[in-house]
Coordinates of C-alpha atoms and ligand atoms in Angstrom, one line a residue:
M11 CA 227.3 243.1 -201.3
H12 CA 225.6 246.3 -202.6
Q13 CA 222.5 244.2 -203.6
L14 CA 221.8 243.3 -200.0
T15 CA 218.7 244.6 -198.2
L16 CA 218.9 245.8 -194.6
A17 CA 217.4 242.5 -193.5
E18 CA 220.0 240.6 -195.4
I19 CA 222.8 242.8 -194.1
A20 CA 221.6 242.1 -190.5
R21 CA 221.8 238.4 -191.1
G22 CA 225.2 238.6 -192.9
L23 CA 226.6 240.6 -190.0
A24 CA 225.2 238.3 -187.4
D25 CA 226.6 235.2 -189.3
K26 CA 230.0 237.0 -189.6
K27 CA 229.8 236.7 -193.4
F28 CA 231.3 240.2 -193.6
S29 CA 232.0 243.1 -191.2
S30 CA 230.3 246.5 -191.2
E31 CA 233.7 248.0 -192.0
E32 CA 234.0 245.8 -195.1
L33 CA 230.5 246.7 -196.2
T34 CA 231.0 250.4 -195.5
K35 CA 234.2 250.4 -197.6
T36 CA 232.5 248.6 -200.5
L37 CA 229.6 251.1 -200.5
L38 CA 231.9 254.1 -200.2
A39 CA 233.9 252.9 -203.2
R40 CA 230.7 252.3 -205.1
I41 CA 229.4 255.8 -204.3
A42 CA 232.8 257.3 -205.5
Q43 CA 232.5 255.4 -208.7
L44 CA 228.8 255.8 -209.6
D45 CA 227.4 258.9 -207.8
P46 CA 229.0 261.3 -210.3
Q47 CA 226.2 260.1 -212.7
L48 CA 223.4 260.7 -210.2
N49 CA 224.5 263.5 -207.9
S50 CA 222.6 261.9 -205.0
F51 CA 224.9 263.0 -202.2
I52 CA 225.7 266.6 -201.1
T53 CA 228.3 265.5 -198.5
L54 CA 230.0 262.2 -197.9
T55 CA 231.0 261.4 -194.3
E56 CA 233.7 258.7 -194.9
D57 CA 235.6 259.2 -191.7
L58 CA 232.5 259.2 -189.5
A59 CA 231.2 256.1 -191.4
L60 CA 234.4 254.1 -190.9
Q61 CA 234.5 255.1 -187.2
Q62 CA 230.8 254.1 -186.7
A63 CA 231.4 250.8 -188.7
K64 CA 234.3 249.9 -186.5
A65 CA 232.4 250.7 -183.4
A66 CA 229.4 248.6 -184.6
D67 CA 231.8 245.6 -185.3
A68 CA 233.2 245.9 -181.8
R69 CA 229.7 246.0 -180.3
R70 CA 228.8 242.8 -182.2
A71 CA 232.0 241.2 -181.1
N72 CA 230.9 241.9 -177.6
G73 CA 227.7 240.0 -178.2
E74 CA 225.3 242.9 -179.0
T75 CA 222.7 242.3 -181.7
G76 CA 220.2 244.6 -183.5
A77 CA 218.9 244.9 -187.0
L78 CA 220.6 248.3 -187.5
L79 CA 223.9 247.5 -185.8
G80 CA 226.4 248.1 -188.5
A81 CA 223.9 249.0 -191.2
P82 CA 225.0 251.7 -193.7
I83 CA 222.4 254.4 -194.3
G84 CA 222.2 258.0 -195.6
H85 CA 220.4 261.0 -194.2
K86 CA 218.5 263.6 -196.2
D87 CA 220.5 266.8 -195.8
L88 CA 217.9 268.5 -193.6
F89 CA 218.5 266.3 -190.6
C90 CA 221.1 268.2 -188.4
T91 CA 224.3 266.2 -188.0
L92 CA 226.8 267.4 -185.4
G93 CA 229.9 269.0 -187.0
V94 CA 228.8 268.0 -190.5
R95 CA 227.4 270.4 -193.2
T96 CA 223.6 270.4 -193.1
S97 CA 222.6 272.4 -196.1
C98 CA 219.0 271.7 -196.7
G99 CA 219.9 271.8 -200.4
S100 CA 220.4 275.6 -200.1
K101 CA 223.1 278.1 -200.7
M102 CA 221.7 279.7 -197.5
L103 CA 223.1 276.9 -195.4
D104 CA 226.0 275.9 -197.6
N105 CA 228.3 276.9 -194.7
F106 CA 226.2 275.6 -191.9
K107 CA 227.7 272.8 -189.7
A108 CA 225.0 271.7 -187.3
P109 CA 226.0 272.0 -183.6
Y110 CA 223.9 269.0 -182.6
D111 CA 222.3 265.8 -184.0
A112 CA 218.6 265.6 -184.9
T113 CA 216.8 263.1 -182.7
V114 CA 216.4 260.8 -185.7
V115 CA 220.1 260.9 -186.4
S116 CA 221.1 260.3 -182.7
K117 CA 218.5 257.5 -182.4
L118 CA 219.7 255.7 -185.5
A119 CA 223.4 256.2 -184.5
A120 CA 222.6 254.7 -181.0
A121 CA 221.1 251.7 -182.7
G122 CA 224.4 251.3 -184.5
A123 CA 223.5 252.6 -188.0
V124 CA 226.5 253.9 -190.0
T125 CA 226.1 257.3 -191.7
L126 CA 227.7 257.3 -195.2
G127 CA 226.6 260.8 -196.1
K128 CA 224.0 263.5 -196.5
T129 CA 221.7 263.1 -199.5
N130 CA 220.7 265.7 -202.0
M131 CA 217.2 267.3 -201.9
D132 CA 215.1 270.1 -203.2
E133 CA 216.0 273.4 -201.6
F134 CA 214.3 273.5 -198.2
A135 CA 212.3 270.4 -199.2
M136 CA 210.2 272.4 -201.7
G137 CA 209.7 270.5 -204.9
S138 CA 208.8 267.1 -206.4
A139 CA 211.7 266.7 -208.8
N140 CA 214.9 267.4 -206.9
E141 CA 215.7 270.1 -209.4
S142 CA 215.6 273.1 -207.0
S143 CA 218.8 272.0 -205.1
Y144 CA 221.6 274.5 -204.9
Y145 CA 223.9 271.5 -205.6
G146 CA 222.2 270.6 -208.9
A147 CA 219.6 268.2 -210.1
V148 CA 219.6 264.5 -209.0
K149 CA 219.2 262.0 -211.9
N150 CA 216.9 259.1 -211.8
P151 CA 218.9 255.8 -212.1
W152 CA 216.2 254.3 -214.2
N153 CA 216.8 256.9 -216.9
L154 CA 219.4 259.6 -216.3
E155 CA 217.4 262.1 -218.3
H156 CA 214.5 261.9 -215.9
V157 CA 213.9 263.3 -212.4
P158 CA 213.9 261.0 -209.4
G159 CA 211.1 262.8 -207.7
G160 CA 211.5 265.0 -204.7
S161 CA 212.1 266.4 -202.3
S162 CA 213.9 263.4 -200.9
G163 CA 215.3 262.6 -204.4
G164 CA 218.9 262.1 -203.4
S165 CA 217.9 259.5 -200.8
A166 CA 215.7 257.8 -203.4
A167 CA 218.2 257.8 -206.2
A168 CA 221.0 256.5 -203.9
V169 CA 218.9 253.6 -202.6
A170 CA 217.5 252.7 -206.0
A171 CA 221.0 252.6 -207.5
R172 CA 222.2 250.3 -204.7
L173 CA 224.6 252.9 -203.3
L174 CA 222.8 252.5 -200.0
P175 CA 220.4 249.9 -198.7
A176 CA 218.2 252.5 -197.1
A177 CA 218.0 256.2 -196.2
T178 CA 215.9 258.7 -194.3
G179 CA 213.6 261.2 -196.0
T180 CA 210.9 263.7 -195.0
D181 CA 207.4 264.1 -196.4
T182 CA 205.5 267.4 -196.2
G183 CA 203.2 266.7 -199.2
G184 CA 204.6 263.5 -200.7
S185 CA 208.4 263.8 -200.5
I186 CA 209.0 260.3 -199.3
R187 CA 206.2 258.5 -201.2
Q188 CA 206.6 260.3 -204.6
P189 CA 210.3 259.7 -205.1
A190 CA 209.9 256.2 -203.8
A191 CA 207.2 255.7 -206.6
L192 CA 209.4 257.2 -209.3
T193 CA 212.5 255.1 -208.4
N194 CA 210.9 251.7 -207.6
L195 CA 211.3 251.9 -203.8
T196 CA 209.2 251.4 -200.8
G197 CA 208.7 254.6 -198.8
L198 CA 206.7 255.3 -195.6
K199 CA 205.4 258.6 -194.3
P200 CA 204.4 257.9 -190.7
T201 CA 201.6 259.4 -188.7
Y202 CA 202.2 263.1 -187.8
G203 CA 204.0 263.0 -184.4
R204 CA 205.3 259.4 -184.8
V205 CA 208.9 260.5 -185.7
S206 CA 210.5 263.4 -183.9
R207 CA 211.0 266.6 -185.9
W208 CA 213.6 267.9 -183.5
G209 CA 216.7 268.9 -185.5
M210 CA 214.9 268.4 -188.8
I211 CA 215.0 271.7 -190.6
A212 CA 211.4 272.9 -190.8
Y213 CA 209.5 273.5 -194.1
A214 CA 205.9 273.4 -193.0
S215 CA 205.8 272.3 -189.4
S216 CA 202.2 271.1 -189.2
L217 CA 202.8 268.8 -192.2
D218 CA 206.5 267.7 -192.0
Q219 CA 207.2 264.1 -191.0
G220 CA 210.4 262.0 -191.3
G221 CA 210.4 258.4 -192.5
P222 CA 212.2 255.6 -194.2
L223 CA 213.1 254.9 -197.9
A224 CA 214.2 251.4 -198.7
R225 CA 213.7 248.7 -201.3
T226 CA 211.3 246.6 -199.3
A227 CA 208.6 247.0 -196.7
E228 CA 210.6 244.7 -194.4
D229 CA 213.5 247.2 -194.5
C230 CA 211.1 250.2 -194.0
A231 CA 210.0 248.3 -190.8
I232 CA 213.6 248.1 -189.6
L233 CA 214.5 251.7 -190.3
L234 CA 211.2 253.0 -188.9
Q235 CA 211.8 251.1 -185.7
G236 CA 215.0 253.0 -185.2
M237 CA 213.4 256.4 -186.0
A238 CA 210.0 256.3 -184.2
G239 CA 209.2 257.2 -180.7
F240 CA 208.3 260.0 -178.3
D241 CA 210.7 262.9 -178.0
P242 CA 210.1 265.5 -175.2
Q243 CA 212.1 268.0 -177.3
D244 CA 209.4 268.0 -180.0
S245 CA 206.1 269.4 -178.7
T246 CA 204.2 267.7 -181.5
S247 CA 205.8 264.3 -180.8
I248 CA 203.2 261.8 -179.6
D249 CA 203.7 259.7 -176.5
E250 CA 202.3 256.4 -177.9
P251 CA 204.2 253.1 -177.5
V252 CA 206.1 252.0 -180.6
P253 CA 205.0 248.5 -181.8
D254 CA 207.4 245.9 -183.1
Y255 CA 207.0 246.8 -186.8
S256 CA 208.9 243.7 -188.1
A257 CA 206.6 241.5 -186.1
S258 CA 203.6 243.0 -187.9
L259 CA 204.7 242.0 -191.4
N260 CA 203.3 238.5 -191.4
G261 CA 199.7 239.0 -190.6
S262 CA 197.2 237.4 -193.1
L263 CA 195.3 239.7 -195.4
Q264 CA 192.2 237.5 -195.3
G265 CA 189.2 239.8 -195.0
L266 CA 191.2 243.0 -195.1
R267 CA 188.9 245.7 -196.4
I268 CA 190.6 247.9 -199.0
G269 CA 188.9 251.1 -200.1
V270 CA 189.6 252.5 -203.6
P271 CA 188.5 256.1 -203.9
K272 CA 186.6 256.8 -207.1
E273 CA 188.1 260.3 -207.3
Y274 CA 191.5 258.8 -207.8
F275 CA 190.7 257.6 -211.3
S276 CA 189.7 260.9 -212.9
E277 CA 191.3 262.6 -215.8
G278 CA 194.9 263.6 -215.2
L279 CA 195.9 260.0 -214.2
D280 CA 198.0 258.3 -216.9
P281 CA 195.7 255.4 -218.0
R282 CA 198.7 253.0 -218.0
I283 CA 199.2 253.8 -214.3
A284 CA 195.5 253.2 -213.7
E285 CA 195.9 249.8 -215.2
L286 CA 198.9 248.8 -213.0
I287 CA 196.9 250.0 -209.9
H288 CA 194.0 247.7 -210.9
T289 CA 196.5 244.8 -211.3
S290 CA 197.8 245.4 -207.8
V291 CA 194.3 245.5 -206.5
K292 CA 193.6 242.1 -208.1
E293 CA 196.9 240.7 -206.6
L294 CA 195.7 241.8 -203.1
E295 CA 192.3 240.3 -203.7
K296 CA 194.0 237.0 -204.4
L297 CA 195.6 237.3 -201.0
G298 CA 192.2 237.6 -199.4
A299 CA 191.5 241.3 -199.4
V300 CA 188.0 242.6 -200.0
I301 CA 187.7 245.6 -202.3
K302 CA 185.2 248.4 -201.9
T303 CA 184.8 251.6 -203.9
I304 CA 184.7 254.6 -201.6
S305 CA 184.6 258.4 -202.0
L306 CA 186.8 261.2 -200.8
P307 CA 184.6 264.1 -201.9
N308 CA 186.9 267.0 -200.8
M309 CA 190.1 265.7 -202.5
Q310 CA 189.9 268.2 -205.3
H311 CA 190.5 271.0 -202.8
A312 CA 193.6 269.5 -201.3
I313 CA 196.2 271.1 -203.6
P314 CA 194.9 274.6 -203.3
A315 CA 194.6 274.2 -199.5
Y316 CA 198.2 272.8 -199.3
Y317 CA 199.7 275.5 -201.4
V318 CA 198.3 278.1 -199.0
I319 CA 199.2 276.3 -195.7
A320 CA 202.6 275.0 -196.7
P321 CA 204.0 278.3 -198.0
A322 CA 202.4 280.2 -195.1
E323 CA 204.2 278.0 -192.6
A324 CA 207.4 278.1 -194.7
S325 CA 207.4 281.9 -194.8
S326 CA 207.3 282.0 -191.0
N327 CA 209.9 279.2 -190.6
L328 CA 212.3 280.6 -193.1
S329 CA 212.3 284.1 -191.5
R330 CA 215.1 282.9 -189.2
F331 CA 217.5 282.9 -192.1
D332 CA 218.3 286.6 -192.1
G333 CA 222.1 286.6 -192.5
V334 CA 222.6 287.6 -188.9
R335 CA 222.9 284.4 -186.8
F336 CA 223.9 281.7 -189.3
G337 CA 223.8 280.9 -192.9
H338 CA 224.7 283.0 -195.9
R339 CA 225.5 286.7 -195.4
C340 CA 225.9 289.2 -198.2
E341 CA 229.2 291.1 -198.7
D342 CA 229.5 294.7 -197.3
P343 CA 225.9 295.4 -196.3
K344 CA 225.3 299.1 -196.1
D345 CA 222.7 298.8 -193.2
L346 CA 220.6 296.2 -191.5
T347 CA 217.8 296.3 -194.1
D348 CA 220.3 295.8 -196.9
L349 CA 221.8 292.9 -195.0
Y350 CA 218.5 291.2 -194.6
K351 CA 217.4 291.8 -198.2
R352 CA 220.6 290.9 -200.0
S353 CA 221.4 287.9 -197.8
R354 CA 218.0 286.4 -198.4
A355 CA 217.9 287.3 -202.1
E356 CA 221.3 285.7 -202.6
G357 CA 220.8 282.7 -200.3
F358 CA 217.4 281.5 -201.4
G359 CA 216.7 280.1 -204.9
P360 CA 213.7 281.0 -207.0
E361 CA 211.3 278.3 -205.8
V362 CA 211.9 279.1 -202.1
Q363 CA 211.5 282.8 -202.8
R364 CA 208.2 282.1 -204.6
R365 CA 206.9 280.1 -201.6
I366 CA 207.9 282.8 -199.1
L367 CA 206.1 285.5 -201.2
V368 CA 203.0 283.4 -201.5
G369 CA 203.0 282.5 -197.8
A370 CA 203.7 286.1 -196.6
Y371 CA 200.8 287.3 -198.8
A372 CA 198.4 284.6 -197.5
L373 CA 199.2 285.5 -193.9
S374 CA 199.1 289.3 -194.4
A375 CA 196.4 291.4 -192.7
G376 CA 193.2 291.4 -194.6
Y377 CA 194.0 288.2 -196.4
Y378 CA 194.4 285.8 -193.5
D379 CA 190.7 284.9 -193.3
A380 CA 190.3 284.6 -197.0
Y381 CA 193.2 282.2 -197.6
Y382 CA 194.8 280.6 -194.5
L383 CA 191.6 280.2 -192.5
Q384 CA 189.7 278.9 -195.5
A385 CA 192.5 276.4 -196.2
Q386 CA 192.4 275.2 -192.6
K387 CA 188.7 274.6 -192.9
I388 CA 189.3 272.5 -196.1
R389 CA 191.9 270.6 -194.2
R390 CA 189.3 269.6 -191.6
L391 CA 186.9 268.5 -194.3
I392 CA 189.6 266.3 -195.8
K393 CA 190.4 264.8 -192.5
N394 CA 186.6 264.1 -191.9
D395 CA 186.4 262.4 -195.3
F396 CA 189.1 260.0 -194.2
M397 CA 187.5 259.4 -190.9
T398 CA 184.3 258.5 -192.6
A399 CA 186.1 256.2 -195.1
F400 CA 188.0 254.4 -192.3
N401 CA 184.7 253.5 -190.7
E402 CA 184.2 251.2 -193.6
V403 CA 187.7 250.1 -194.8
D404 CA 191.0 249.2 -193.2
I405 CA 193.3 250.6 -195.9
I406 CA 192.8 253.1 -198.8
L407 CA 194.6 252.2 -202.0
G408 CA 195.4 254.2 -205.2
P409 CA 198.2 255.5 -207.4
T410 CA 201.0 257.4 -205.7
T411 CA 201.5 259.8 -208.6
P412 CA 199.4 260.6 -211.7
N413 CA 202.5 260.3 -214.0
P414 CA 205.8 258.5 -214.1
A415 CA 209.0 260.5 -213.8
W416 CA 209.2 263.4 -216.2
K417 CA 212.3 264.7 -218.1
I418 CA 214.6 267.0 -216.2
G419 CA 213.6 270.5 -217.0
A420 CA 210.2 269.6 -218.5
K421 CA 208.2 271.4 -215.9
N422 CA 210.6 274.3 -215.2
S423 CA 208.5 277.0 -216.8
D424 CA 205.3 275.8 -215.2
P425 CA 205.6 275.3 -211.4
V426 CA 201.8 274.6 -211.1
S427 CA 202.1 271.5 -213.3
A428 CA 204.7 270.1 -210.8
Y429 CA 202.4 271.0 -207.9
L430 CA 199.7 268.9 -209.5
E431 CA 201.9 265.8 -209.3
D432 CA 201.2 265.8 -205.5
V433 CA 197.5 265.3 -205.9
Y434 CA 197.4 261.8 -204.4
T435 CA 200.0 262.3 -201.6
I436 CA 199.1 265.7 -200.1
T437 CA 195.8 264.6 -198.4
A438 CA 197.7 262.3 -196.0
N439 CA 199.8 265.2 -194.8
L440 CA 196.8 267.5 -194.4
A441 CA 195.1 264.9 -192.3
G442 CA 198.3 263.7 -190.6
L443 CA 197.7 260.1 -191.7
P444 CA 200.4 257.5 -192.4
G445 CA 201.0 256.5 -196.1
L446 CA 203.2 254.1 -197.9
S447 CA 204.2 253.8 -201.6
M448 CA 205.4 250.5 -203.0
P449 CA 206.5 249.4 -206.5
A450 CA 203.7 248.3 -208.8
G451 CA 205.2 248.0 -212.2
F452 CA 206.7 250.0 -215.1
V453 CA 205.5 252.4 -217.8
D454 CA 208.1 253.0 -220.6
G455 CA 210.8 251.5 -218.4
L456 CA 210.0 254.0 -215.6
P457 CA 208.7 252.8 -212.2
V458 CA 205.2 253.3 -210.9
G459 CA 204.0 253.2 -207.3
V460 CA 200.9 252.2 -205.5
Q461 CA 200.0 254.1 -202.4
L462 CA 198.4 252.7 -199.3
L463 CA 196.9 254.9 -196.5
A464 CA 195.9 253.8 -193.1
P465 CA 194.3 255.2 -189.9
Y466 CA 196.5 257.0 -187.3
F467 CA 199.4 254.9 -185.9
Q468 CA 198.6 252.0 -188.2
E469 CA 202.1 252.0 -189.8
G470 CA 202.2 248.3 -188.9
R471 CA 199.2 247.6 -191.1
L472 CA 200.7 249.4 -194.1
L473 CA 203.9 247.5 -193.7
N474 CA 202.0 244.2 -193.3
V475 CA 200.0 244.8 -196.5
A476 CA 203.1 245.9 -198.5
H477 CA 205.2 243.0 -197.2
Q478 CA 202.6 240.4 -198.2
Y479 CA 202.3 242.0 -201.6
Q480 CA 206.0 241.9 -202.0
L481 CA 206.1 238.2 -201.1
H482 CA 203.9 237.6 -204.1
T483 CA 205.2 240.1 -206.6
D484 CA 208.7 240.9 -207.8
W485 CA 208.5 244.6 -208.9
H486 CA 210.5 245.7 -205.9
T487 CA 213.4 243.4 -206.8
R488 CA 214.1 245.0 -210.2
S489 CA 217.2 247.1 -210.3
P490 CA 218.1 249.8 -212.9
A491 CA 220.5 248.8 -215.7
G492 CA 224.0 250.1 -215.1
F493 CA 223.6 250.1 -211.3
Ligands
LIG512 N1 206.1 268.7 -203.7 C1 205.6 269.2 -202.5 C2 206.1 270.6 -202.2 O1 206.8 271.1 -203.1 C3 205.9 268.4 -201.3 C4 207.3 268.5 -200.8 C5 207.6 267.7 -199.6 O2 206.9 266.8 -199.3 N2 208.6 268.1 -198.9 O3 205.8 271.3 -201.3

């Protein structure tokens, strides 16, 4: 049963081949047996899951239908879940039980999804290796000595290891697409504003976006359908109708114009990954797509701009964790300043502290114009590059990451080398565009992803291209040995 995709689960439940309760029990047992190797969960919600599964079975018995009704999923541990620990991967929130559900959580629960647990993540979603979690590193099921990517590494490892058919993630600079690439999954970062951020603990508010991680594009369509939509509680949520994503999967790719940016194939890209990307381009050409070389001239400025903007917003967002209202509080503070200082020094790990310092510096008087304002100007140039490119092409294609998954610990002494791994993903966040990563092959037994980017609100187009590709390739069906 654990090999089933969301789409297959929906059919199995509709045909009464098994109940949601049976499926939930099977997966919970599998998690108990296998997750100690991976560390992909922070909290399991067995009681909630069984209660939701029984309720979904009762709804089906009453004639209700729905692709998510009775489907087991996991939530990245930065989506607030009522009465359940929501840690954000941090000691700071180890004792925090959310007093409400995030919009994404309540929407999926209303659609009948069953929450098996909260998945591990980089602390406050800062990272690309899932090594900065207070709860320990997550292992990549394709090779337990390697990272699964981050920051949604727990969701990715759990889905790749068939502990869950799908899970939620968030993507501020690549945290859905990059772990999807490194674990052989399909992951979608929607257009900024497509999925509500209400109840999603903020890292960098102008970049954060929730989205689905699953094995196939078809399953991403199902999960996104349950997550997307206008939310009056989120002032950046956009009031655009949500199309039927599953209905968009079957469009023909005949005449689809795919742009391949020449800047993507510069030094820094593993040549074996470049070759796999070229192979996937040829595959799409066979399906009728027309390939065009394009240019994104400001791409080289994306990482420096991101690493000013994201830490600046993080330093502001994380100022609320002061040991007073919620979260970790130090023992016996001698005065208020001591309370703030020690609570934050004890509660936040080194990567989070580094980002807060960088962000506070970039925003400080005298430096704002030199750093933050400058970075915002670059952001506009990057967006303009995309707008120009999308006048000529329908989709932009390239690698998701420059390298396959690295060994746990390999980049610990050099955070900048980890930052460089986001080179292909960050631009979509700076511009607010939707992006998808899908499996494209293997290098040394480790998965490689191909990234597709589309104009605003064209998630359906991304899913369509990925689904057609997956009908003609079998990379996404491979599962890691031992799982
Ligand atoms: N790796 C990037 C960072 O550390 C992106 C993380 C994310 O998308 N949440 O900021």
